[in-house]
CSV table of C-alpha atoms in Angstrom, one decimal:
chain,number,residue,atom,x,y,z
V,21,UNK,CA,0.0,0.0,0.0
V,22,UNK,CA,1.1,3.7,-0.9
V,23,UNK,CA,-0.2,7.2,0.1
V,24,UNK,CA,0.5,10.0,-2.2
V,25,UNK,CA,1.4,13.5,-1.8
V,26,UNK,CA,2.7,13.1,2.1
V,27,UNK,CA,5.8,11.9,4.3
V,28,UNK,CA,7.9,9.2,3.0
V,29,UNK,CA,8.4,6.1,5.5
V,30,UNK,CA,10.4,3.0,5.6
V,31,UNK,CA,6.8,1.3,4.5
V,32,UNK,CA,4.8,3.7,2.9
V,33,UNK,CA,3.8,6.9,2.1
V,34,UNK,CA,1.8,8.8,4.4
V,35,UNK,CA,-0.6,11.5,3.2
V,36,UNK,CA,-4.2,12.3,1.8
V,37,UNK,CA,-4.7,9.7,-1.0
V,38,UNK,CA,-3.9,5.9,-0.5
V,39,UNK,CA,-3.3,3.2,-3.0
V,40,UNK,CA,-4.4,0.0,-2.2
V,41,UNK,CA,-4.5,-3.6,-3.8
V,42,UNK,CA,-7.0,-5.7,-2.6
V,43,UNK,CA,-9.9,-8.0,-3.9
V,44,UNK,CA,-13.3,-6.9,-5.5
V,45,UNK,CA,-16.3,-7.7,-3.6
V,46,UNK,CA,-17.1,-10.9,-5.1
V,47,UNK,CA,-12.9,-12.0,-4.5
V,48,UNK,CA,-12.7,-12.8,-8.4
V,49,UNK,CA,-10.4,-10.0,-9.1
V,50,UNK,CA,-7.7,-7.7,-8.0
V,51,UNK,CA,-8.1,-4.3,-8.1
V,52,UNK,CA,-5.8,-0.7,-7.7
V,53,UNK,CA,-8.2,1.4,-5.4
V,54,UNK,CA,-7.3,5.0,-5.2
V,55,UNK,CA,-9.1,6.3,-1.8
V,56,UNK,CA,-10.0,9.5,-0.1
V,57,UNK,CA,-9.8,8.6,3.0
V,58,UNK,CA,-12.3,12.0,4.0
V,59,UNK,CA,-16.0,11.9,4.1
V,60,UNK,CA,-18.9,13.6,2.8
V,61,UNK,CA,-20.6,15.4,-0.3
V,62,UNK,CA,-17.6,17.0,-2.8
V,63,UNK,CA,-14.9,14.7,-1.9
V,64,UNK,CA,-13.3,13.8,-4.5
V,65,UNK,CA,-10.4,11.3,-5.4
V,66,UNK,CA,-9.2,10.5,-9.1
V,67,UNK,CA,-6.1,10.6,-11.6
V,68,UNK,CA,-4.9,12.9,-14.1
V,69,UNK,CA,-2.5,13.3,-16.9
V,70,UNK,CA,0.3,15.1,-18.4
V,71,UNK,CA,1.7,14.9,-21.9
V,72,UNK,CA,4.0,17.5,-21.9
V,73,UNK,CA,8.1,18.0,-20.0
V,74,UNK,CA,6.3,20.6,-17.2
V,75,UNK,CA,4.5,18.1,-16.1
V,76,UNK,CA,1.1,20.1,-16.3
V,77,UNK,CA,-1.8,17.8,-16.3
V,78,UNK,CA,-4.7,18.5,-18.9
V,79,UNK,CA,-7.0,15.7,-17.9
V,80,UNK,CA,-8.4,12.9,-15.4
V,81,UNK,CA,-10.7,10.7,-14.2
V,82,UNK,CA,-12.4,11.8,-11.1
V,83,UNK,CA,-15.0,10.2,-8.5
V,84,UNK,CA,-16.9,12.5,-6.6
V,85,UNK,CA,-18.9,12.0,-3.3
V,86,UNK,CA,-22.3,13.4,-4.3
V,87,UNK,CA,-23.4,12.6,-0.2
V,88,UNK,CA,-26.3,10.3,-1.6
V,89,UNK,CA,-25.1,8.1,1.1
V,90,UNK,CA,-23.0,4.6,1.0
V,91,UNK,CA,-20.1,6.3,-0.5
V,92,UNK,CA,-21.9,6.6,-3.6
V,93,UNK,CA,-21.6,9.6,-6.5
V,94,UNK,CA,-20.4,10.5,-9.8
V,95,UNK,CA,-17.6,9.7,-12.2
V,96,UNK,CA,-16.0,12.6,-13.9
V,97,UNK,CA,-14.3,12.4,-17.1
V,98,UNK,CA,-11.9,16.0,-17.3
V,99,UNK,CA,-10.2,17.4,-20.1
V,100,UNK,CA,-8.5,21.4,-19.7
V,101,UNK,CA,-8.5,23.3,-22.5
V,102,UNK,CA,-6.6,26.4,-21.1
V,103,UNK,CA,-3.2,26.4,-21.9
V,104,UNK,CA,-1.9,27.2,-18.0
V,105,UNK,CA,-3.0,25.7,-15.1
V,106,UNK,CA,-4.0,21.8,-14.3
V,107,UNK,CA,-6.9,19.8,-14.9
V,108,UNK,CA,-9.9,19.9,-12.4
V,109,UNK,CA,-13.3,19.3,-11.7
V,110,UNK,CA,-14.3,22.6,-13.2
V,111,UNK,CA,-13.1,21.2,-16.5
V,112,UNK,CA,-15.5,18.1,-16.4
V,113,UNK,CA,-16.6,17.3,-19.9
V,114,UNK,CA,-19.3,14.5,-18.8
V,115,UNK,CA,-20.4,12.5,-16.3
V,116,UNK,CA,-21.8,9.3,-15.3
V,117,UNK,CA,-23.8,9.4,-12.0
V,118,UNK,CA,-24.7,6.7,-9.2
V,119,UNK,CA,-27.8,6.0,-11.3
V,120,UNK,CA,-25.8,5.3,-14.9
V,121,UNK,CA,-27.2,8.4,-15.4
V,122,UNK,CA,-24.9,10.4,-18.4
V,123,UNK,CA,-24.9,14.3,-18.7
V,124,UNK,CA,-22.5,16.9,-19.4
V,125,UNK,CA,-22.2,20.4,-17.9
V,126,UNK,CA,-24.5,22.1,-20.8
V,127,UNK,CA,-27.6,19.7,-19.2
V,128,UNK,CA,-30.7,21.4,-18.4
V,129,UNK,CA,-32.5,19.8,-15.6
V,130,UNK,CA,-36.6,19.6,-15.5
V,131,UNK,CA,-37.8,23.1,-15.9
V,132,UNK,CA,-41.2,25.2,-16.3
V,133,UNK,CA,-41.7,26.6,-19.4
V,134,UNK,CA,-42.4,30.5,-19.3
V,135,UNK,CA,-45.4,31.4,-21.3
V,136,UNK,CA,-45.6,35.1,-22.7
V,137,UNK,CA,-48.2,37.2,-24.9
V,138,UNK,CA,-50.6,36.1,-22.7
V,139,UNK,CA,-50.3,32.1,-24.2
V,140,UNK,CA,-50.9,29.6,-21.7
V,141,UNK,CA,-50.2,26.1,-21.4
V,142,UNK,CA,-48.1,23.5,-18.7
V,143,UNK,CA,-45.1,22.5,-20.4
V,144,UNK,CA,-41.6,21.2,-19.0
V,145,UNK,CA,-38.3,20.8,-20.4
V,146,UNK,CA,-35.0,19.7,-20.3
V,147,UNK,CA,-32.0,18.9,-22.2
V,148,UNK,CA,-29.7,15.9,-22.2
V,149,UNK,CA,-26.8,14.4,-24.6
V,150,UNK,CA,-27.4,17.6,-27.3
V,151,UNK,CA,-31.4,16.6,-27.0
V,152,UNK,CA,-34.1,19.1,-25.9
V,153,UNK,CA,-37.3,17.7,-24.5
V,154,UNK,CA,-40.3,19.0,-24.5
V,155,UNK,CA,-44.0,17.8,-22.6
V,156,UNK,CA,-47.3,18.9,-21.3
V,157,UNK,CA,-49.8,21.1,-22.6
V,158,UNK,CA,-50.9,24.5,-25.2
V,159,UNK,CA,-53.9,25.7,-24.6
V,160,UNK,CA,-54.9,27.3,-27.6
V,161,UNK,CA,-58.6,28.8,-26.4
V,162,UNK,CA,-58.6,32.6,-26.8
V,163,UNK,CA,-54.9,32.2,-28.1
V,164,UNK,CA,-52.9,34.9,-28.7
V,165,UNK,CA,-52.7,37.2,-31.9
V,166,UNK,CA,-48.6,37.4,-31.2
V,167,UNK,CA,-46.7,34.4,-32.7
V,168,UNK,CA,-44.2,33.8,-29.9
V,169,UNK,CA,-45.2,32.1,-26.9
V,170,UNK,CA,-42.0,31.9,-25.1
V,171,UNK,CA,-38.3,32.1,-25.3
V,172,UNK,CA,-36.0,28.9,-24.4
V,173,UNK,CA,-32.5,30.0,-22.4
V,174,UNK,CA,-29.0,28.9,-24.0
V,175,UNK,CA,-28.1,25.8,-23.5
V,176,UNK,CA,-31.6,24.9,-25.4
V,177,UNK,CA,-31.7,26.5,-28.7
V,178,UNK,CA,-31.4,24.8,-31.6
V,179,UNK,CA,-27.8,25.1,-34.1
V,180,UNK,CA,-31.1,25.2,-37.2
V,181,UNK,CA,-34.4,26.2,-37.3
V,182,UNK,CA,-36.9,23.2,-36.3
V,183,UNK,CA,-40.7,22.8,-36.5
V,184,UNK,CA,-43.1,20.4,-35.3
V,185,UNK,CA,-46.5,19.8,-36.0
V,186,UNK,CA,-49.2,18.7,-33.6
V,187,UNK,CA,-52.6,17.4,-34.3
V,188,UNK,CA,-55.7,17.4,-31.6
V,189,UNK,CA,-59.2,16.8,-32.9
V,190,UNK,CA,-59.8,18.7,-36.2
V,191,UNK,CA,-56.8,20.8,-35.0
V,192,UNK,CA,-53.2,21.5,-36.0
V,193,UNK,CA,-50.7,23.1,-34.3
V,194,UNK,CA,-47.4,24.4,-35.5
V,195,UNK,CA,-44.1,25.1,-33.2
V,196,UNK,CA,-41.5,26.3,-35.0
V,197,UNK,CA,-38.1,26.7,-32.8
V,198,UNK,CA,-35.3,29.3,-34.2
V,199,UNK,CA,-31.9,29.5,-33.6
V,200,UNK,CA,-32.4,32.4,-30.7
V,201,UNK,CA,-34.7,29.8,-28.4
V,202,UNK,CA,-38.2,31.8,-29.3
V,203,UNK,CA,-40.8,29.1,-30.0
V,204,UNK,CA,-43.3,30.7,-32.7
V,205,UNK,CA,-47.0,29.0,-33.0
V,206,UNK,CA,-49.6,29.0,-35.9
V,207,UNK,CA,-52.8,26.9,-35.3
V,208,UNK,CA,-56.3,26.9,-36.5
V,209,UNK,CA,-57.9,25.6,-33.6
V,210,UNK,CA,-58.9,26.0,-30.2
V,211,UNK,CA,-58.2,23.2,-28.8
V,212,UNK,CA,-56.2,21.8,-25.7
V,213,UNK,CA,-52.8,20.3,-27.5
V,214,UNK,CA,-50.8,17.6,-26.2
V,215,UNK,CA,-46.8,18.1,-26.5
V,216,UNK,CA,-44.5,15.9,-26.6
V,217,UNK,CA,-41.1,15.8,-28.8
V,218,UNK,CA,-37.4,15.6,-28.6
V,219,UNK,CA,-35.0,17.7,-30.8
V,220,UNK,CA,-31.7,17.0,-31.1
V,221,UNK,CA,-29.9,20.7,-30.3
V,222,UNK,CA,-26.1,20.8,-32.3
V,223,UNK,CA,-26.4,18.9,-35.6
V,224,UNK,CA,-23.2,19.3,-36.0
V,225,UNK,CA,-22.1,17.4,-33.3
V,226,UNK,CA,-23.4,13.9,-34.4
C-alpha cells in the first residue's frame, strides 16, 4: 500500500490519498483502489494526466462523493482546455452518476416553461446528450394574436431552425423553434394540444 502526496516512511507513504490492492467484492479480481480517506458530499479522489516536459496535467478521471449516502456519486471524465493551469473538476466534460445516469455540464434539468403574450399552457423541459425535451400542454382557447409564446434560455436552442407539428381533434398546431430559443406558433384551432417531442440541439455534433 502507498499514500501519495505526504511523508515518506520505511513502509509507505503517508498522506491524503492511499493506493491500495486488494480483492473486489465478489474476490474474483484484483483491483488498484485510489481512496480518499475524507467523508462527505464534494470529496473527490481520481487521476490525471500530463503529456508535456512541465508536467502540467490537462486531464483525469475523477469520482466525486455526491453525499447520496454509501459512498456513492459520480464519475467525472476531465479534459482542460486552457493552456496554463492543471486539470480539475471545473473542467468536467461528462459524467456518469450513481444512477448510470450520463450528462454533461450544458444539461438542463426539468424546468417550467415560461409562457408570454398572454399564451398559456403547462409545459416542462430539459436537455440531455445535445437533445431538448419538450412535454405537457398549449392551450390554444382565446390564443394569442402574437406568434411567440415563449423564449427557451441557452443551453436549449437549436444550431437550425426546427418545427413540429401537432394534431388534436380537427386541429393542428405548428411550433417552430429558431436559432435564438423563441418558440413561434400558428394553429387553427382552439383546442387543448398535447406536446411531446425531442429535438436534437447541435447537428453538428453527431
Amino acid at each position: 500500500d502507498v499514500v501519495v502526496g505526504g511523508v515518506l516512511t520505511a513502509e509507505r507513504f503517508e498522506g491524503s490519498t492511499e493506493i491500495l490492492s486488494e480483492s473486489v467484492e465478489n474476490g474474483t479480481a484484483s483491483v488498484l483502489k485510489l481512496a480518499n480517506p475524507n467523508n462527505g458530499s464534494g470529496v473527490a479522489v481520481g487521476v490525471v494526466f500530463a503529456a508535456v516536459s512541465n508536467n502540467i496535467s490537462k486531464a483525469g478521471i475523477f469520482f466525486e462523493n455526491t453525499g447520496v449516502g454509501g459512498g456513492r456519486g459520480t464519475l467525472h471524465f476531465a479534459v482542460d482546455s486552457n493552456a496554463s493551469g492543471d486539470v480539475g473538476l471545473e473542467d468536467v466534460k461528462f459524467s456518469i452518476n450513481h444512477l448510470g445516469q450520463i450528462s454533461t455540464p450544458s444539461d438542463i434539468s426539468t424546468t417550467s416553461f415560461t409562457f408570454v403574450n398572454g399564451n398559456t399552457g403547462s409545459l416542462d423541459y430539459t436537455v440531455s446528450n445535445n437533445k431538448l425535451i419538450m412535454y405537457g400542454t398549449f392551450d390554444a382557447t382565446g390564443v394569442s394574436s402574437d406568434a411567440i409564446i415563449g423564449t427557451l434560455p441557452t443551453g436549449a436552442k437549436p444550431s437550425v431552425a426546427r418545427t413540429k407539428i401537432f394534431y388534436q381533434g380537427n386541429g393542428v398546431l405548428e411550433l417552430e423553434i429558431n436559432t435564438s430559443g423563441q418558440i413561434k406558433k400558428t394553429t387553427n384551432s382552439t383546442e387543448t394540444f398535447d406536446i411531446d417531442f425531442e429535438i436534437t440541439l447541435d447537428l453538428a455534433s453527431l
